[in-house]
Structures are given as C-alpha cells and as structure tokens.
Amino acid sequence: MGDEAVIEQLTEKQTELIEFLYVDYNGLTRGKVIPLASLKAKLADGIGLTKATLNVSERDTILPVADMTPIGELRLVGDPASAHVLPYMPQVATLMGDIYNLDKTPYASDPRSILKKVVKQLADAGFTVKMAYENEFELFTGDKDHREPAMPHVAFSTESMDFAYPFILKAIDQLQKVGIMPNAYYPEGGIGQHELSMLPSDPVTAADNEVIYKRIIKNTAKDFDLYASFAPKPLVDSAGSGAHIHLSLWQDKEDAFFDDKAAMQLSTIGQYFVGGVLKHIQGLLALTCPSANSYQRLAPGHWSSAYATYGQDNREAAIRIPSTSWGDPASSMNIELKASDATANPYLAFAGLLAAGLDGVTNHMQPDGYCDVDPASLSQAERDAKGIQLLPRTLSQAVDAFEADSLFQQVFGKQLVDAYAKIKREDDQYYAKLALEKIAALHRELY
C-alpha cells in the first residue's frame, strides 16, 4: 500500500491519530504520535528522533555509545504497508517505522532495516522465508502489587478453556481485524498460562505481527479485569513462558526443508540451516533470550531447552524438528527454535536466527548434537560424545558470546553490538543485586 492509498483509507475510517512505532533493544515498543492531517508530510519527511533513542536500558538509562548521543538527529519513517487501525481504539492507527539517517539512507543500527537486509541476502541465495512466533503468556488477576494467576487449573483442561473463552474469542476477533490469523489455542502447562499461536508470514510482517499481537492480547485482557504477561518467568515457582520461533525456507514455491527420504524428513538444506544455528546459538541467545528473567526459565527439565542440541519432537532441545502433518507433509516441514522468549526485539531475533541459518547453508555445516532423549538425562561424557553443549546460564555469558561471534559483528555492525552489549550488561548487573522473586515481578510488569 502506497502513501496516498493509506492516507485515503485512514481518512475513510475517520482515524484521528497516527502512531509511528519502533522497537528498542529491550524489546519494548516506543514511538511518536501525529494527527492524521500531518500524515502526508510525515510519511515523506519522517519524525525526528535523537541519536540516543536506542541505547537505553529497561529503566531508560542512556548508556555511552559512540555517535548515539543527544547531538544529531535520525528520522523515523512509517511503513504504509504496516498500517493498521487499533481494533480497541479505532480513532488511532499504527505504523511500524524504519529509522533513517538525514541523508535518507537506512540507519545501520535500526533493527527493522537490518532484518530487511538479511531477508534480501536470503532472497539473493534463492530463498524466501515463512516464520512466526508461537507465544505463551500468563493471565493474572489483581493489581501490580498483588498478582495472582487467573484460574490456575490443570494444563489443557476444559475448565481453563471455559474460563478463557470469552477473552480468547475477543482476542481472536481483534487479531483478525489487523490481519493476524490465529493457528491454535490451548491452556498451557504453567498456572494461569495460555498459548495462542499465529500462522506464518514473511519475516518483516511476522516481526510486525509480534508487536501488535502482544499489544492486542494485553489490551483485550484488561476488558476482562485480567493482566497478561509475556515475561519468560513471571512467577518463580511456575513454568516459564516461551515465544518459540517456527520457520521454513522456500525455493521455487517448495519447502526447502522437506525431503521425504531423509531422516526426520529434514532435507540437506534444512540440516545445514540447523548446523548454522547451532554453531552460533551461544551468541544468538543474547538476541532471542535477552533479559535477566530469560535465564530463570532456561533450565534443564523445564521444556525450555538448556542445551545446544536438536532432535525430532524433542521439547528439551534448543531446536525441535516437528513432525510433518499427515495431510500435507511436503509443505509443513519447519524448524522450531525453543530457546526464545518475548523479551526479544523480534527484528533482531529474526535477523540473528536467519543469518546464522544462512551461514550454515552457505558453508554446508552439518549439525552436531542430535539428541532423541532429554539431554539432562545423559552423563557429561555422553553429552561430550554427542557434541552437546550447555547453553549460557546467564545473560552476561550470552552477551560475551554475541560480542565474540564474527558473524554477528558483520550482520549488526560495531555500533549496535557495542550498544546492545552495554545495555544488556547494565541490566544484568542491576538484576544481579535482586532476589529471584523480585526479578520475576519486575519483568512480569514490564513485559
């Protein structure tokens, strides 16, 4: 949709305010708001942003990074293709923005622009991508000073379904109004935990969808006097919430991950992709599990993947190879990254994951670490023999690996890597002084 078309559409819908949004390095959505009358000018000129706009911590502490200072300006340019009227506030429309320099070139440290660059690299290699987040979230009653899980019944129980149906039905309606197609719903394993997955789309749209999906779920919950949290570990004594990433590569309109004659039906290209992800997974976790709270969730025996391994339908592996559907196996092969949660910036997480997989495909990296049992049940010697490594146990460990990985330096650039590492270390040092319950509570409210 072009500029004139989106202006006409929003005018017809009597929209009054337009949001230009971006996602910071903490996975928090921020932006600026203009009246509809200014939209034409702002689509052409963008909205001014300080160069320090991205190098802030969860607590809005501005960290010292070269050329990310109060001096100078960037422009946030709304993408007309991402325009949606907020279904719960029809006077307001939202556009995801790309950040530009004043010379009209994409800002090198803009997450959305980086994802577009990686998608183009895949296209140049002959691939298109389908992907989506599979989010878990927890519903609570009460206020921020006293949250209790809502309807803490048995996982997958009909009692929990009946309790959640009014909320879920409205959430599905709201999501469909912005073009997000739900895939499946069920109460999950944690107390008060639920999962509502989305159908896949291209990477940029899938990342955009993740932003508005979380917003719609949270706002719909309010209508039922509930609070929805996407924090990885909102309660210390309950199962954590993941945001698993499902993806497939396509070549000449066929699923490039599928080979009916191969083990697990995973093609050679699929094996190489998994090999690339596993090679870079230690640093990738800084992008896909990027909060101190993430590492309260990543533990053996929690179905959250504590080891750098892969296997068919192995929910204790970092990468699960799901069984294909009976009706259409040739179009249903995909891989699932389980070491992922909703504190991530989805553009950075997708860019890192796709770049790692493409590196594997380009350089023919066969994966090590296949595992068809719970890796925690193996002895250290057995894991060593299979090439199974423990994933980072802290955010700082993941950030160290992220900084040391030359692929990520190349994909994201020195400035972003420097800023991102400083932000994550500042957060990790802050939370290291707090009790586990306090860390969980703070992230429960932030995400």
CSV table of C-alpha atoms in Angstrom, one decimal:
chain,number,residue,atom,x,y,z
A,1,MET,CA,0.0,0.0,0.0
A,2,GLY,CA,1.4,3.4,-1.0
A,3,ASP,CA,1.3,6.7,0.8
A,4,GLU,CA,-1.8,8.1,-0.9
A,5,ALA,CA,-3.7,4.8,-0.5
A,6,VAL,CA,-3.0,4.6,3.2
A,7,ILE,CA,-4.0,8.2,3.7
A,8,GLU,CA,-7.2,7.7,1.9
A,9,GLN,CA,-8.0,4.5,3.8
A,10,LEU,CA,-7.3,6.0,7.2
A,11,THR,CA,-9.3,9.2,6.3
A,12,GLU,CA,-12.3,7.0,5.3
A,13,LYS,CA,-12.1,5.2,8.6
A,14,GLN,CA,-12.2,8.6,10.4
A,15,THR,CA,-8.8,7.9,12.1
A,16,GLU,CA,-7.7,10.9,14.2
A,17,LEU,CA,-4.2,9.9,15.4
A,18,ILE,CA,-1.3,8.0,13.8
A,19,GLU,CA,1.4,6.2,15.7
A,20,PHE,CA,4.9,5.8,14.2
A,21,LEU,CA,6.5,3.0,16.2
A,22,TYR,CA,9.8,1.2,16.6
A,23,VAL,CA,11.1,-1.5,19.0
A,24,ASP,CA,14.1,-0.7,21.2
A,25,TYR,CA,16.9,-3.1,22.1
A,26,ASN,CA,15.0,-4.2,25.2
A,27,GLY,CA,12.1,-5.5,23.1
A,28,LEU,CA,9.9,-2.5,24.2
A,29,THR,CA,7.8,-0.7,21.7
A,30,ARG,CA,8.1,3.1,21.6
A,31,GLY,CA,7.1,5.8,19.2
A,32,LYS,CA,5.6,9.2,18.5
A,33,VAL,CA,2.0,10.2,17.6
A,34,ILE,CA,0.8,12.7,15.0
A,35,PRO,CA,-2.6,13.9,13.8
A,36,LEU,CA,-4.0,12.5,10.6
A,37,ALA,CA,-3.6,15.9,8.9
A,38,SER,CA,0.2,15.6,9.3
A,39,LEU,CA,0.4,12.1,7.9
A,40,LYS,CA,1.3,13.0,4.3
A,41,ALA,CA,4.2,15.3,5.4
A,42,LYS,CA,5.5,12.8,8.0
A,43,LEU,CA,5.4,9.9,5.5
A,44,ALA,CA,7.6,12.0,3.3
A,45,ASP,CA,9.9,13.5,5.9
A,46,GLY,CA,9.7,11.1,8.8
A,47,ILE,CA,9.6,12.1,12.5
A,48,GLY,CA,12.7,13.3,14.3
A,49,LEU,CA,14.4,11.0,16.8
A,50,THR,CA,17.5,11.7,18.9
A,51,LYS,CA,20.5,9.5,18.0
A,52,ALA,CA,20.4,8.3,21.7
A,53,THR,CA,17.0,6.8,21.1
A,54,LEU,CA,18.1,3.2,21.0
A,55,ASN,CA,20.9,3.0,23.5
A,56,VAL,CA,18.7,3.0,26.7
A,57,SER,CA,18.2,0.3,29.3
A,58,GLU,CA,14.9,-1.1,30.6
A,59,ARG,CA,15.0,1.7,33.1
A,60,ASP,CA,15.6,4.4,30.5
A,61,THR,CA,19.3,4.9,31.4
A,62,ILE,CA,21.2,6.3,28.5
A,63,LEU,CA,24.5,4.5,28.0
A,64,PRO,CA,27.6,5.9,26.5
A,65,VAL,CA,28.0,4.7,22.9
A,66,ALA,CA,29.8,6.4,20.0
A,67,ASP,CA,27.5,8.6,17.9
A,68,MET,CA,24.5,7.6,20.0
A,69,THR,CA,24.2,10.9,21.8
A,70,PRO,CA,21.8,13.8,22.2
A,71,ILE,CA,23.8,15.5,19.3
A,72,GLY,CA,22.4,15.0,15.8
A,73,GLU,CA,19.1,13.5,14.5
A,74,LEU,CA,17.6,10.4,12.9
A,75,ARG,CA,14.2,10.1,11.2
A,76,LEU,CA,11.5,7.5,11.9
A,77,VAL,CA,9.7,6.9,8.6
A,78,GLY,CA,6.4,5.0,8.8
A,79,ASP,CA,5.9,2.0,6.6
A,80,PRO,CA,2.5,2.3,4.8
A,81,ALA,CA,2.3,-1.5,4.3
A,82,SER,CA,2.2,-2.0,8.1
A,83,ALA,CA,-0.7,0.4,8.7
A,84,HIS,CA,-3.5,-0.9,11.0
A,85,VAL,CA,-6.3,0.7,12.9
A,86,LEU,CA,-6.2,-0.4,16.5
A,87,PRO,CA,-9.3,-2.5,16.9
A,88,TYR,CA,-9.7,-1.5,20.6
A,89,MET,CA,-9.1,2.2,19.8
A,90,PRO,CA,-10.5,2.9,16.2
A,91,GLN,CA,-9.6,6.6,16.3
A,92,VAL,CA,-5.9,5.5,16.3
A,93,ALA,CA,-3.8,3.9,13.6
A,94,THR,CA,-0.4,2.4,13.9
A,95,LEU,CA,2.6,2.2,11.5
A,96,MET,CA,5.8,0.4,12.2
A,97,GLY,CA,8.7,2.6,11.3
A,98,ASP,CA,12.2,2.3,9.8
A,99,ILE,CA,14.9,4.6,11.1
A,100,TYR,CA,16.9,6.6,8.6
A,101,ASN,CA,19.9,9.0,8.6
A,102,LEU,CA,19.3,12.6,7.4
A,103,ASP,CA,20.8,11.7,4.1
A,104,LYS,CA,17.9,9.3,3.6
A,105,THR,CA,20.0,6.1,3.9
A,106,PRO,CA,18.8,3.4,6.3
A,107,TYR,CA,20.3,3.8,9.8
A,108,ALA,CA,22.8,1.0,10.2
A,109,SER,CA,21.7,0.2,13.8
A,110,ASP,CA,18.0,0.0,13.1
A,111,PRO,CA,16.6,-3.5,13.9
A,112,ARG,CA,13.9,-3.4,11.2
A,113,SER,CA,16.3,-2.3,8.5
A,114,ILE,CA,18.8,-5.0,9.5
A,115,LEU,CA,16.1,-7.7,9.2
A,116,LYS,CA,15.2,-6.4,5.7
A,117,LYS,CA,18.9,-6.7,4.8
A,118,VAL,CA,19.2,-10.3,6.0
A,119,VAL,CA,15.9,-11.2,4.1
A,120,LYS,CA,17.5,-9.8,0.9
A,121,GLN,CA,20.6,-11.9,1.5
A,122,LEU,CA,18.3,-15.0,1.7
A,123,ALA,CA,16.5,-13.9,-1.5
A,124,ASP,CA,19.8,-13.4,-3.3
A,125,ALA,CA,20.6,-17.0,-2.3
A,126,GLY,CA,17.3,-18.1,-3.8
A,127,PHE,CA,15.2,-18.4,-0.7
A,128,THR,CA,12.0,-16.9,0.7
A,129,VAL,CA,11.1,-17.4,4.3
A,130,LYS,CA,7.9,-18.2,6.3
A,131,MET,CA,8.0,-17.7,10.0
A,132,ALA,CA,6.0,-16.9,13.1
A,133,TYR,CA,6.3,-16.6,16.9
A,134,GLU,CA,4.4,-19.1,19.0
A,135,ASN,CA,3.7,-17.2,22.2
A,136,GLU,CA,2.9,-18.4,25.6
A,137,PHE,CA,1.6,-15.8,28.2
A,138,GLU,CA,0.2,-15.9,31.7
A,139,LEU,CA,-3.1,-14.3,32.9
A,140,PHE,CA,-3.3,-12.7,36.3
A,141,THR,CA,-5.9,-11.1,38.5
A,142,GLY,CA,-5.2,-8.2,40.9
A,143,ASP,CA,-3.0,-5.1,40.6
A,144,LYS,CA,0.7,-4.8,40.1
A,145,ASP,CA,1.3,-5.0,43.9
A,146,HIS,CA,-0.6,-8.3,44.2
A,147,ARG,CA,-0.9,-10.5,41.2
A,148,GLU,CA,-2.5,-14.0,41.4
A,149,PRO,CA,-2.7,-16.4,38.5
A,150,ALA,CA,-6.1,-16.5,36.9
A,151,MET,CA,-7.9,-19.8,37.0
A,152,PRO,CA,-4.9,-22.0,37.9
A,153,HIS,CA,-6.3,-25.3,36.6
A,154,VAL,CA,-4.6,-28.3,35.1
A,155,ALA,CA,-2.8,-27.9,31.8
A,156,PHE,CA,-5.0,-28.3,28.7
A,157,SER,CA,-8.1,-28.7,30.9
A,158,THR,CA,-11.6,-27.8,29.7
A,159,GLU,CA,-12.1,-25.9,32.9
A,160,SER,CA,-9.4,-23.5,31.9
A,161,MET,CA,-10.7,-23.3,28.3
A,162,ASP,CA,-14.2,-22.4,29.5
A,163,PHE,CA,-12.7,-19.7,31.8
A,164,ALA,CA,-10.6,-18.2,29.0
A,165,TYR,CA,-13.1,-18.5,26.1
A,166,PRO,CA,-14.7,-15.0,26.4
A,167,PHE,CA,-11.2,-13.4,26.5
A,168,ILE,CA,-9.8,-15.7,23.7
A,169,LEU,CA,-12.7,-15.2,21.4
A,170,LYS,CA,-12.4,-11.4,21.6
A,171,ALA,CA,-8.7,-11.6,21.2
A,172,ILE,CA,-9.0,-13.7,18.1
A,173,ASP,CA,-11.6,-11.2,16.7
A,174,GLN,CA,-9.2,-8.3,17.4
A,175,LEU,CA,-6.2,-10.1,15.9
A,176,GLN,CA,-8.1,-10.9,12.7
A,177,LYS,CA,-9.1,-7.3,12.3
A,178,VAL,CA,-5.5,-6.4,11.9
A,179,GLY,CA,-4.8,-9.3,9.6
A,180,ILE,CA,-3.2,-11.7,12.1
A,181,MET,CA,-4.5,-15.2,11.6
A,182,PRO,CA,-4.6,-17.4,14.7
A,183,ASN,CA,-3.4,-21.0,14.4
A,184,ALA,CA,-4.3,-22.8,17.6
A,185,TYR,CA,-5.2,-22.1,21.2
A,186,TYR,CA,-4.9,-24.1,24.4
A,187,PRO,CA,-4.3,-23.6,28.2
A,188,GLU,CA,-0.6,-24.3,28.8
A,189,GLY,CA,1.5,-26.1,31.5
A,190,GLY,CA,2.0,-23.1,33.8
A,191,ILE,CA,-0.6,-21.9,36.3
A,192,GLY,CA,-2.8,-19.4,34.5
A,193,GLN,CA,-0.7,-19.9,31.3
A,194,HIS,CA,-2.1,-19.9,27.8
A,195,GLU,CA,-0.9,-20.2,24.2
A,196,LEU,CA,-2.4,-18.7,21.1
A,197,SER,CA,-0.2,-19.2,18.0
A,198,MET,CA,-0.2,-17.3,14.7
A,199,LEU,CA,0.0,-18.5,11.1
A,200,PRO,CA,3.4,-17.8,9.4
A,201,SER,CA,4.2,-14.9,7.1
A,202,ASP,CA,7.3,-13.2,5.7
A,203,PRO,CA,9.9,-12.2,8.3
A,204,VAL,CA,9.2,-8.5,8.5
A,205,THR,CA,5.5,-9.0,8.6
A,206,ALA,CA,5.9,-11.7,11.3
A,207,ALA,CA,8.0,-9.4,13.4
A,208,ASP,CA,5.5,-6.6,13.0
A,209,ASN,CA,2.7,-9.0,13.9
A,210,GLU,CA,4.5,-10.0,17.1
A,211,VAL,CA,4.5,-6.3,18.2
A,212,ILE,CA,0.8,-5.8,17.6
A,213,TYR,CA,-0.1,-9.3,18.8
A,214,LYS,CA,1.3,-8.7,22.3
A,215,ARG,CA,-0.4,-5.3,22.4
A,216,ILE,CA,-3.8,-6.7,21.5
A,217,ILE,CA,-3.5,-9.6,24.0
A,218,LYS,CA,-2.7,-7.2,26.8
A,219,ASN,CA,-5.4,-4.8,26.0
A,220,THR,CA,-8.0,-7.5,25.5
A,221,ALA,CA,-7.1,-8.9,28.9
A,222,LYS,CA,-7.9,-5.6,30.5
A,223,ASP,CA,-11.5,-5.8,29.2
A,224,PHE,CA,-12.0,-8.9,31.4
A,225,ASP,CA,-10.2,-7.5,34.5
A,226,LEU,CA,-7.1,-9.6,33.7
A,227,TYR,CA,-3.5,-8.8,33.2
A,228,ALA,CA,-1.5,-10.6,30.6
A,229,SER,CA,2.3,-11.0,31.0
A,230,PHE,CA,4.7,-12.3,28.4
A,231,ALA,CA,7.6,-12.4,30.8
A,232,PRO,CA,9.7,-15.6,30.5
A,233,LYS,CA,9.4,-16.3,34.2
A,234,PRO,CA,6.6,-14.2,35.7
A,235,LEU,CA,6.5,-16.5,38.7
A,236,VAL,CA,9.5,-18.3,40.2
A,237,ASP,CA,7.5,-21.4,41.1
A,238,SER,CA,5.7,-21.9,37.8
A,239,ALA,CA,6.6,-22.9,34.3
A,240,GLY,CA,8.1,-20.2,32.2
A,241,SER,CA,6.6,-18.7,29.0
A,242,GLY,CA,8.4,-19.0,25.7
A,243,ALA,CA,8.0,-17.3,22.4
A,244,HIS,CA,9.1,-20.1,20.2
A,245,ILE,CA,10.1,-19.3,16.6
A,246,HIS,CA,8.9,-21.5,13.8
A,247,LEU,CA,10.4,-21.1,10.3
A,248,SER,CA,10.9,-22.7,6.9
A,249,LEU,CA,12.8,-21.8,3.8
A,250,TRP,CA,11.1,-21.9,0.4
A,251,GLN,CA,12.7,-22.4,-3.0
A,252,ASP,CA,10.7,-22.3,-6.3
A,253,LYS,CA,7.5,-22.5,-4.3
A,254,GLU,CA,8.6,-25.7,-2.5
A,255,ASP,CA,9.5,-26.2,1.2
A,256,ALA,CA,13.3,-26.4,1.0
A,257,PHE,CA,13.5,-28.1,4.4
A,258,PHE,CA,11.5,-31.1,3.2
A,259,ASP,CA,12.9,-34.4,1.9
A,260,ASP,CA,10.7,-37.4,2.3
A,261,LYS,CA,13.6,-39.8,2.0
A,262,ALA,CA,15.8,-38.1,4.6
A,263,ALA,CA,16.0,-38.7,8.4
A,264,MET,CA,13.2,-36.8,10.1
A,265,GLN,CA,12.2,-35.7,6.5
A,266,LEU,CA,14.7,-32.9,7.0
A,267,SER,CA,16.5,-32.0,3.8
A,268,THR,CA,20.2,-31.4,3.4
A,269,ILE,CA,19.4,-27.6,3.3
A,270,GLY,CA,17.5,-28.0,6.5
A,271,GLN,CA,20.3,-29.8,8.1
A,272,TYR,CA,22.8,-27.1,7.1
A,273,PHE,CA,20.4,-24.4,8.4
A,274,VAL,CA,20.2,-26.2,11.8
A,275,GLY,CA,24.0,-26.6,11.7
A,276,GLY,CA,24.4,-22.9,11.3
A,277,VAL,CA,22.0,-22.0,14.1
A,278,LEU,CA,23.8,-24.4,16.5
A,279,LYS,CA,27.2,-23.0,15.5
A,280,HIS,CA,26.1,-19.5,16.5
A,281,ILE,CA,23.5,-20.3,19.2
A,282,GLN,CA,25.6,-19.3,22.2
A,283,GLY,CA,25.6,-15.7,21.0
A,284,LEU,CA,22.2,-15.9,19.3
A,285,LEU,CA,20.7,-16.3,22.8
A,286,ALA,CA,21.6,-12.7,23.6
A,287,LEU,CA,19.0,-11.8,20.9
A,288,THR,CA,16.4,-14.5,21.5
A,289,CYS,CA,16.6,-14.8,25.3
A,290,PRO,CA,17.8,-11.2,26.0
A,291,SER,CA,16.7,-10.5,29.6
A,292,ALA,CA,17.9,-11.5,33.1
A,293,ASN,CA,14.5,-13.1,33.5
A,294,SER,CA,15.1,-15.3,30.4
A,295,TYR,CA,17.7,-17.3,32.4
A,296,GLN,CA,15.3,-18.0,35.2
A,297,ARG,CA,13.4,-20.0,32.6
A,298,LEU,CA,16.3,-21.8,30.7
A,299,ALA,CA,16.9,-24.7,33.0
A,300,PRO,CA,17.1,-28.5,32.5
A,301,GLY,CA,13.8,-30.3,32.9
A,302,HIS,CA,11.7,-27.2,32.2
A,303,TRP,CA,10.9,-27.9,28.5
A,304,SER,CA,12.7,-24.7,27.7
A,305,SER,CA,15.9,-26.0,26.2
A,306,ALA,CA,19.0,-25.7,28.4
A,307,TYR,CA,21.3,-27.5,25.9
A,308,ALA,CA,22.6,-26.7,22.4
A,309,THR,CA,21.1,-29.7,20.7
A,310,TYR,CA,18.4,-30.7,18.2
A,311,GLY,CA,16.0,-33.6,17.7
A,312,GLN,CA,12.7,-34.7,16.3
A,313,ASP,CA,9.9,-33.6,18.6
A,314,ASN,CA,12.4,-33.2,21.4
A,315,ARG,CA,11.0,-30.4,23.6
A,316,GLU,CA,14.1,-30.3,25.7
A,317,ALA,CA,16.2,-29.5,22.7
A,318,ALA,CA,17.1,-25.9,21.7
A,319,ILE,CA,15.9,-26.8,18.2
A,320,ARG,CA,13.0,-29.1,17.7
A,321,ILE,CA,12.3,-30.7,14.3
A,322,PRO,CA,8.5,-31.0,14.4
A,323,SER,CA,6.8,-34.0,12.7
A,324,THR,CA,5.1,-33.0,9.4
A,325,SER,CA,1.4,-33.0,9.0
A,326,TRP,CA,-0.3,-36.2,7.7
A,327,GLY,CA,-2.3,-34.4,5.1
A,328,ASP,CA,0.5,-32.2,3.6
A,329,PRO,CA,4.0,-33.3,4.7
A,330,ALA,CA,5.7,-31.6,1.7
A,331,SER,CA,4.5,-28.1,2.8
A,332,SER,CA,4.6,-28.5,6.6
A,333,MET,CA,8.3,-29.2,7.4
A,334,ASN,CA,9.7,-26.4,9.6
A,335,ILE,CA,12.2,-26.0,12.5
A,336,GLU,CA,11.3,-24.6,15.9
A,337,LEU,CA,13.8,-22.6,18.0
A,338,LYS,CA,12.6,-23.2,21.6
A,339,ALA,CA,15.4,-21.1,23.2
A,340,SER,CA,13.4,-17.9,22.6
A,341,ASP,CA,11.1,-15.6,24.5
A,342,ALA,CA,9.0,-12.5,24.2
A,343,THR,CA,11.5,-10.1,25.9
A,344,ALA,CA,13.3,-10.0,22.5
A,345,ASN,CA,13.3,-7.4,19.9
A,346,PRO,CA,11.7,-9.6,17.2
A,347,TYR,CA,13.6,-7.9,14.3
A,348,LEU,CA,16.9,-8.6,15.9
A,349,ALA,CA,16.0,-12.1,16.9
A,350,PHE,CA,14.8,-13.0,13.4
A,351,ALA,CA,17.8,-11.3,11.8
A,352,GLY,CA,20.2,-13.2,14.0
A,353,LEU,CA,18.5,-16.5,13.6
A,354,LEU,CA,18.2,-16.2,9.8
A,355,ALA,CA,21.8,-15.0,9.4
A,356,ALA,CA,23.0,-18.0,11.4
A,357,GLY,CA,21.0,-20.4,9.4
A,358,LEU,CA,22.1,-18.9,6.1
A,359,ASP,CA,25.7,-19.2,7.2
A,360,GLY,CA,25.1,-22.9,7.7
A,361,VAL,CA,23.5,-23.3,4.3
A,362,THR,CA,26.2,-21.3,2.6
A,363,ASN,CA,29.1,-23.2,4.2
A,364,HIS,CA,27.4,-26.6,4.3
A,365,MET,CA,27.5,-27.0,8.1
A,366,GLN,CA,26.3,-30.4,9.2
A,367,PRO,CA,24.9,-30.1,12.8
A,368,ASP,CA,26.4,-31.8,15.8
A,369,GLY,CA,24.4,-32.7,18.9
A,370,TYR,CA,21.5,-34.7,17.7
A,371,CYS,CA,19.6,-36.0,20.7
A,372,ASP,CA,16.4,-38.1,20.9
A,373,VAL,CA,16.2,-38.1,24.7
A,374,ASP,CA,16.3,-35.4,27.4
A,375,PRO,CA,19.9,-34.2,27.3
A,376,ALA,CA,19.8,-33.7,31.0
A,377,SER,CA,19.4,-37.4,31.4
A,378,LEU,CA,22.8,-38.1,29.8
A,379,SER,CA,26.1,-38.1,31.6
A,380,GLN,CA,28.5,-35.4,30.8
A,381,ALA,CA,30.7,-37.9,28.9
A,382,GLU,CA,27.7,-38.9,26.8
A,383,ARG,CA,26.9,-35.3,26.0
A,384,ASP,CA,30.5,-34.6,25.1
A,385,ALA,CA,30.5,-37.6,22.8
A,386,LYS,CA,27.4,-36.2,21.0
A,387,GLY,CA,28.8,-32.7,20.9
A,388,ILE,CA,26.0,-31.3,23.1
A,389,GLN,CA,27.0,-28.1,24.9
A,390,LEU,CA,25.2,-26.4,27.8
A,391,LEU,CA,23.6,-23.1,26.7
A,392,PRO,CA,24.6,-19.9,28.5
A,393,ARG,CA,23.3,-19.8,32.1
A,394,THR,CA,23.3,-16.0,32.4
A,395,LEU,CA,22.6,-13.1,30.2
A,396,SER,CA,26.2,-11.9,30.5
A,397,GLN,CA,27.5,-15.3,29.2
A,398,ALA,CA,25.3,-14.9,26.2
A,399,VAL,CA,26.4,-11.3,25.6
A,400,ASP,CA,30.0,-12.4,25.7
A,401,ALA,CA,29.4,-15.0,23.0
A,402,PHE,CA,27.4,-12.5,21.0
A,403,GLU,CA,30.2,-10.0,21.0
A,404,ALA,CA,32.8,-12.6,20.2
A,405,ASP,CA,30.9,-14.0,17.1
A,406,SER,CA,32.3,-12.5,13.9
A,407,LEU,CA,29.0,-13.3,12.1
A,408,PHE,CA,27.0,-11.1,14.4
A,409,GLN,CA,29.6,-8.3,14.2
A,410,GLN,CA,29.2,-8.4,10.4
A,411,VAL,CA,25.4,-8.6,10.4
A,412,PHE,CA,24.7,-6.0,13.1
A,413,GLY,CA,27.7,-3.7,12.9
A,414,LYS,CA,30.1,-2.5,15.6
A,415,GLN,CA,27.8,0.3,16.9
A,416,LEU,CA,24.8,-1.9,17.5
A,417,VAL,CA,26.8,-4.7,19.0
A,418,ASP,CA,28.5,-2.2,21.4
A,419,ALA,CA,25.3,-0.5,22.4
A,420,TYR,CA,23.4,-3.8,22.8
A,421,ALA,CA,26.1,-5.4,24.9
A,422,LYS,CA,26.3,-2.3,27.2
A,423,ILE,CA,22.5,-2.3,27.7
A,424,LYS,CA,22.3,-6.0,28.5
A,425,ARG,CA,25.3,-5.9,30.9
A,426,GLU,CA,23.8,-2.8,32.7
A,427,ASP,CA,20.6,-4.7,33.1
A,428,ASP,CA,22.3,-7.9,34.2
A,429,GLN,CA,24.3,-6.0,36.8
A,430,TYR,CA,21.2,-4.3,38.1
A,431,TYR,CA,19.2,-7.5,38.5
A,432,ALA,CA,22.1,-9.5,40.0
A,433,LYS,CA,21.5,-7.5,43.2
A,434,LEU,CA,17.9,-8.6,43.5
A,435,ALA,CA,16.1,-11.7,44.8
A,436,LEU,CA,14.7,-14.1,42.2
A,437,GLU,CA,11.2,-13.2,43.2
A,438,LYS,CA,11.8,-9.5,42.6
A,439,ILE,CA,13.4,-10.1,39.2
A,440,ALA,CA,10.3,-12.1,38.2
A,441,ALA,CA,7.9,-9.5,39.5
A,442,LEU,CA,9.6,-6.6,37.7
A,443,HIS,CA,9.7,-8.5,34.4
A,444,ARG,CA,6.1,-9.6,34.9
A,445,GLU,CA,5.1,-5.9,34.8
A,446,LEU,CA,7.5,-4.8,32.1
A,447,TYR,CA,6.6,-7.5,29.6
